[in-house]
PDB file of C-alpha atoms in Angstrom:
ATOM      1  CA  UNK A1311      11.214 -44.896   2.236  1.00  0.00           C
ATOM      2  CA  UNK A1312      13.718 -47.254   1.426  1.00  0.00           C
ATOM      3  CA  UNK A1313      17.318 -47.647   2.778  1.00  0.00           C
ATOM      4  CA  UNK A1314      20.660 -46.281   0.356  1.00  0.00           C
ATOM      5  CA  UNK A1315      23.474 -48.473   0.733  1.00  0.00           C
ATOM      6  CA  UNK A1316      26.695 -47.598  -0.431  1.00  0.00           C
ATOM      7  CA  UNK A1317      29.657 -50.396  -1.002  1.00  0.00           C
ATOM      8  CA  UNK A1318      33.014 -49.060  -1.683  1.00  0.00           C
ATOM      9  CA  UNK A1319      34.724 -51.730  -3.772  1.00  0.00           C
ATOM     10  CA  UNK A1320      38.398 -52.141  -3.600  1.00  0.00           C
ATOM     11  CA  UNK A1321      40.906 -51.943  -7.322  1.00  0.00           C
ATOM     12  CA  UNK A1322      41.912 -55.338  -6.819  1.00  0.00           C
ATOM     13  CA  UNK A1323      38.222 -56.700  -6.864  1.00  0.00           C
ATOM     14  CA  UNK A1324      37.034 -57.414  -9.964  1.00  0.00           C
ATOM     15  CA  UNK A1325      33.554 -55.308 -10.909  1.00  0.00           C
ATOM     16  CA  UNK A1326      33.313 -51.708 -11.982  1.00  0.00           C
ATOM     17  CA  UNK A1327      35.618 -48.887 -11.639  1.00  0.00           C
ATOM     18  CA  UNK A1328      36.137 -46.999  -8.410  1.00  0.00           C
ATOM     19  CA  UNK A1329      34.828 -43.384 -10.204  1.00  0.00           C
ATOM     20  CA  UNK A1330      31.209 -45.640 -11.840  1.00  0.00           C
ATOM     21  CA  UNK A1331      30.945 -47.040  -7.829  1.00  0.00           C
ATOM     22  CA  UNK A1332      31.513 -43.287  -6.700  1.00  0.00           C
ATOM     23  CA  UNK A1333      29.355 -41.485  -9.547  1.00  0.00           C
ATOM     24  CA  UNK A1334      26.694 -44.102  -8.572  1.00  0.00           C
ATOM     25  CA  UNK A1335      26.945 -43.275  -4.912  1.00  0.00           C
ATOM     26  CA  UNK A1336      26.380 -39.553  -5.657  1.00  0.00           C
ATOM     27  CA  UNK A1337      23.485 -39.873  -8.300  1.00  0.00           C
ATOM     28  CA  UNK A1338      22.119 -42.103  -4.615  1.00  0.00           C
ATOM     29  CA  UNK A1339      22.222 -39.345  -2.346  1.00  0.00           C
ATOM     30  CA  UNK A1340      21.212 -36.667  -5.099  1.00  0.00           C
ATOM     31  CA  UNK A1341      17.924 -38.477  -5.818  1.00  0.00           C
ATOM     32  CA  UNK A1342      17.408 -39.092  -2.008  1.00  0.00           C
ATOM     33  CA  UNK A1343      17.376 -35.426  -1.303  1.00  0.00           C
ATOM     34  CA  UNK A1344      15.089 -34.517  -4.927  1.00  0.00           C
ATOM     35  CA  UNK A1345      11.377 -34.322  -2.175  1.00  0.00           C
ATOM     36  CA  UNK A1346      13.063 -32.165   0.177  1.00  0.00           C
ATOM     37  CA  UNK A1347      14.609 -30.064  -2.621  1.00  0.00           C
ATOM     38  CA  UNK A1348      10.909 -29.977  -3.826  1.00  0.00           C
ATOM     39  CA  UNK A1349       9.293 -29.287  -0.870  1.00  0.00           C
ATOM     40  CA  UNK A1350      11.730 -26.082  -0.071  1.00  0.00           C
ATOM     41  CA  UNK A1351      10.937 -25.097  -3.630  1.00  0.00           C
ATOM     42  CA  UNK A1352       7.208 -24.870  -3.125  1.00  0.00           C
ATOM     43  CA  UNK A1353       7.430 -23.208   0.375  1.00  0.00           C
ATOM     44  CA  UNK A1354       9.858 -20.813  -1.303  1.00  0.00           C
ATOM     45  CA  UNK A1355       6.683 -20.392  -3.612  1.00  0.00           C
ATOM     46  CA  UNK A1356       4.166 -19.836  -1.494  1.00  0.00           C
ATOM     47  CA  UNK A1357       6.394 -17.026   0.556  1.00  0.00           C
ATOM     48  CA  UNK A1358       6.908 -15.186  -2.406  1.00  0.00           C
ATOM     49  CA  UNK A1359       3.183 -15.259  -3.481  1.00  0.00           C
ATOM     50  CA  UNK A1360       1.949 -14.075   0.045  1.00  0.00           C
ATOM     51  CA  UNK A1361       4.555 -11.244  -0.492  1.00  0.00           C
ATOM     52  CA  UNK A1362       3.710 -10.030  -3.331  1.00  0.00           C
ATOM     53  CA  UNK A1363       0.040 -10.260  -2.120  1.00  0.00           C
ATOM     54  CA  UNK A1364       0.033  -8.288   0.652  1.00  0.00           C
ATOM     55  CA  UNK A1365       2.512  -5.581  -1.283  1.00  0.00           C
ATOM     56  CA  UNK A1366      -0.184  -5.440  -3.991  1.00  0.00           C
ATOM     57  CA  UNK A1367      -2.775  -4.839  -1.372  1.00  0.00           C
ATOM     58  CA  UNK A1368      -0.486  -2.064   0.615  1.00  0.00           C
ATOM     59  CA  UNK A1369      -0.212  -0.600  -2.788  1.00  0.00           C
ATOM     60  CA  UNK A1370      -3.946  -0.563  -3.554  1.00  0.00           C
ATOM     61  CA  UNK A1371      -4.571   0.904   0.107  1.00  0.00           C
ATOM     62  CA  UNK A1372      -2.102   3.558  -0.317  1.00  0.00           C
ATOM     63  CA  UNK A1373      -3.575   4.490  -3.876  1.00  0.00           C
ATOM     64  CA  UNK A1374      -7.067   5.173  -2.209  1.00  0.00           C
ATOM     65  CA  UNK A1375      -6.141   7.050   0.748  1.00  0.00           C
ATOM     66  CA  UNK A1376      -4.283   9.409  -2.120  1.00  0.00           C
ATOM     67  CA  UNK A1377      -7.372   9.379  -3.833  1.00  0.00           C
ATOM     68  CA  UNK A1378      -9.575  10.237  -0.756  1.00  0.00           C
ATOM     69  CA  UNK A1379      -6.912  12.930   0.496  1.00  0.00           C
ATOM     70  CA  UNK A1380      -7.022  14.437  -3.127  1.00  0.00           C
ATOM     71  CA  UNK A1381     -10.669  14.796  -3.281  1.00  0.00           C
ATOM     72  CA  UNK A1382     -11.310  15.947   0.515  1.00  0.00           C
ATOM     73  CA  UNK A1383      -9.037  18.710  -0.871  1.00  0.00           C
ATOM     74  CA  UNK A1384     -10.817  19.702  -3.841  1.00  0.00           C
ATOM     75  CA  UNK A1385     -14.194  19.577  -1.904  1.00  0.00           C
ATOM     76  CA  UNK A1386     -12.668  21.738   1.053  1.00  0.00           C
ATOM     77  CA  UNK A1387     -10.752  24.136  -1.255  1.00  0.00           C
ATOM     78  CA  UNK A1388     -14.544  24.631  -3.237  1.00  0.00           C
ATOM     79  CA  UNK A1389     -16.056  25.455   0.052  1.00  0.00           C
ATOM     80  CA  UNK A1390     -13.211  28.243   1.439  1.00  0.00           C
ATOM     81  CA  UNK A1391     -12.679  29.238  -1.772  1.00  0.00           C
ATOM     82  CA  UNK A1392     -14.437  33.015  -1.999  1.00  0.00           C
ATOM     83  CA  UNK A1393     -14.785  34.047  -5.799  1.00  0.00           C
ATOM     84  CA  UNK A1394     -14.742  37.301  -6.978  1.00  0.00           C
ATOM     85  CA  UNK A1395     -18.772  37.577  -7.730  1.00  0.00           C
ATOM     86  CA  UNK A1396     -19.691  36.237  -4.068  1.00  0.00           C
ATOM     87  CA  UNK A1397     -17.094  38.911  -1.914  1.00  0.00           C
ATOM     88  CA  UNK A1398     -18.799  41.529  -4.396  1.00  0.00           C
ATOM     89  CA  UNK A1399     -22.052  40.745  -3.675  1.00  0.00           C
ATOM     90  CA  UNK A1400     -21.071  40.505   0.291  1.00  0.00           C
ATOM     91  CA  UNK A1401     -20.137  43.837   0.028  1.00  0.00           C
ATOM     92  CA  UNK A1402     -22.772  45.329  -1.969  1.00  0.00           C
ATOM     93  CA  UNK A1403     -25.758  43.542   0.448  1.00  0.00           C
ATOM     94  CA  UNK A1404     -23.757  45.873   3.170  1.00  0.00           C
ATOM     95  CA  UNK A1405     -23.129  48.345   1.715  1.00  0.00           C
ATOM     96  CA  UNK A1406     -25.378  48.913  -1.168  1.00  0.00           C
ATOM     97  CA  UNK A1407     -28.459  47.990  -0.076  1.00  0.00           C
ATOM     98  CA  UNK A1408     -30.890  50.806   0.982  1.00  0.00           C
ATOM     99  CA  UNK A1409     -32.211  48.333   3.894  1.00  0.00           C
ATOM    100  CA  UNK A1410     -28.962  47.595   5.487  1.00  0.00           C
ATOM    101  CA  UNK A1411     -28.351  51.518   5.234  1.00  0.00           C
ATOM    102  CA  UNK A1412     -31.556  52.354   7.192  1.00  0.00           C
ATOM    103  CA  UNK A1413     -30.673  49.625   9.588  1.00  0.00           C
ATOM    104  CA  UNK A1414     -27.173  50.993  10.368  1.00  0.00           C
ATOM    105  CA  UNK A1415     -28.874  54.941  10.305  1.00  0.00           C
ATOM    106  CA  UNK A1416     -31.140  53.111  13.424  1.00  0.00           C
ATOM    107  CA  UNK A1417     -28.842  52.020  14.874  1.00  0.00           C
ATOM    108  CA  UNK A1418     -26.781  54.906  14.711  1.00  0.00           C
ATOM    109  CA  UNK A1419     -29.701  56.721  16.291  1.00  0.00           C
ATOM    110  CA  UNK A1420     -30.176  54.359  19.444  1.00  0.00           C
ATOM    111  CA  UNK A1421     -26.257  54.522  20.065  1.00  0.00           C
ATOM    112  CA  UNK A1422     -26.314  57.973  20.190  1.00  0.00           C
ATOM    113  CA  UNK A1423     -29.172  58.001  23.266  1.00  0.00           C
ATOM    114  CA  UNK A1424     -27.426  56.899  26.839  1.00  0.00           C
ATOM    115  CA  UNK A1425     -28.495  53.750  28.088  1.00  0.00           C
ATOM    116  CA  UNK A1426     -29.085  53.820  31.761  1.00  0.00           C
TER     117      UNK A1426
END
């Protein structure tokens, strides 16, 4: 890259205004610094896309535990979950049920011998 050499020229000299010299000087250093300008630009760029990357994938990760959570619920609430018709029928296989009666009548009858 090449040098940047700035003159400042005195009134008395003949040649261009002290403001065109000093306009001239600071187009100079302006244009000297335009790569690095460009190069902070596109690491600014790349910083911002990795962000939002990796909060679009925290997102995403987040959405499927929720998802997972919710349907671990549902699954476990369908298994404890006793309806009506099944505690009936519970009841009535112990209750109702002339087997389970003369079960609990034999059993009633070896209680009532002592066991040595």
């Amino acid at each position: 890259m090449g040098s940047i050499e700035i003159k400042v020229a005195d009134a008395a000299q003949q040649g261009l205004p002290g403001e065109v010299t000093e306009a001239v000087a600071l187009t100079g250093v302006a244009t000297a610094q335009q790569p690095a300008n460009l190069s902070n630009l596109a690491y600014a760029n790349q910083v911002s896309s990795t962000n939002l990357s990796a909060q679009n994938q925290v997102a995403r990760q987040d959405a499927m535990n929720r998802l997972h959570h919710s349907i671990l619920a549902n699954a476990v609430n369908q298994v404890q979950d006793l309806q009506p018709a099944t505690a009936r029928s519970a009841v009535a296989a112990f209750s109702g049920n002339e087997t389970a009666q003369a079960l609990a009548d034999l059993r009633a009858a070896i209680d009532a011998f002592p066991s040595h």
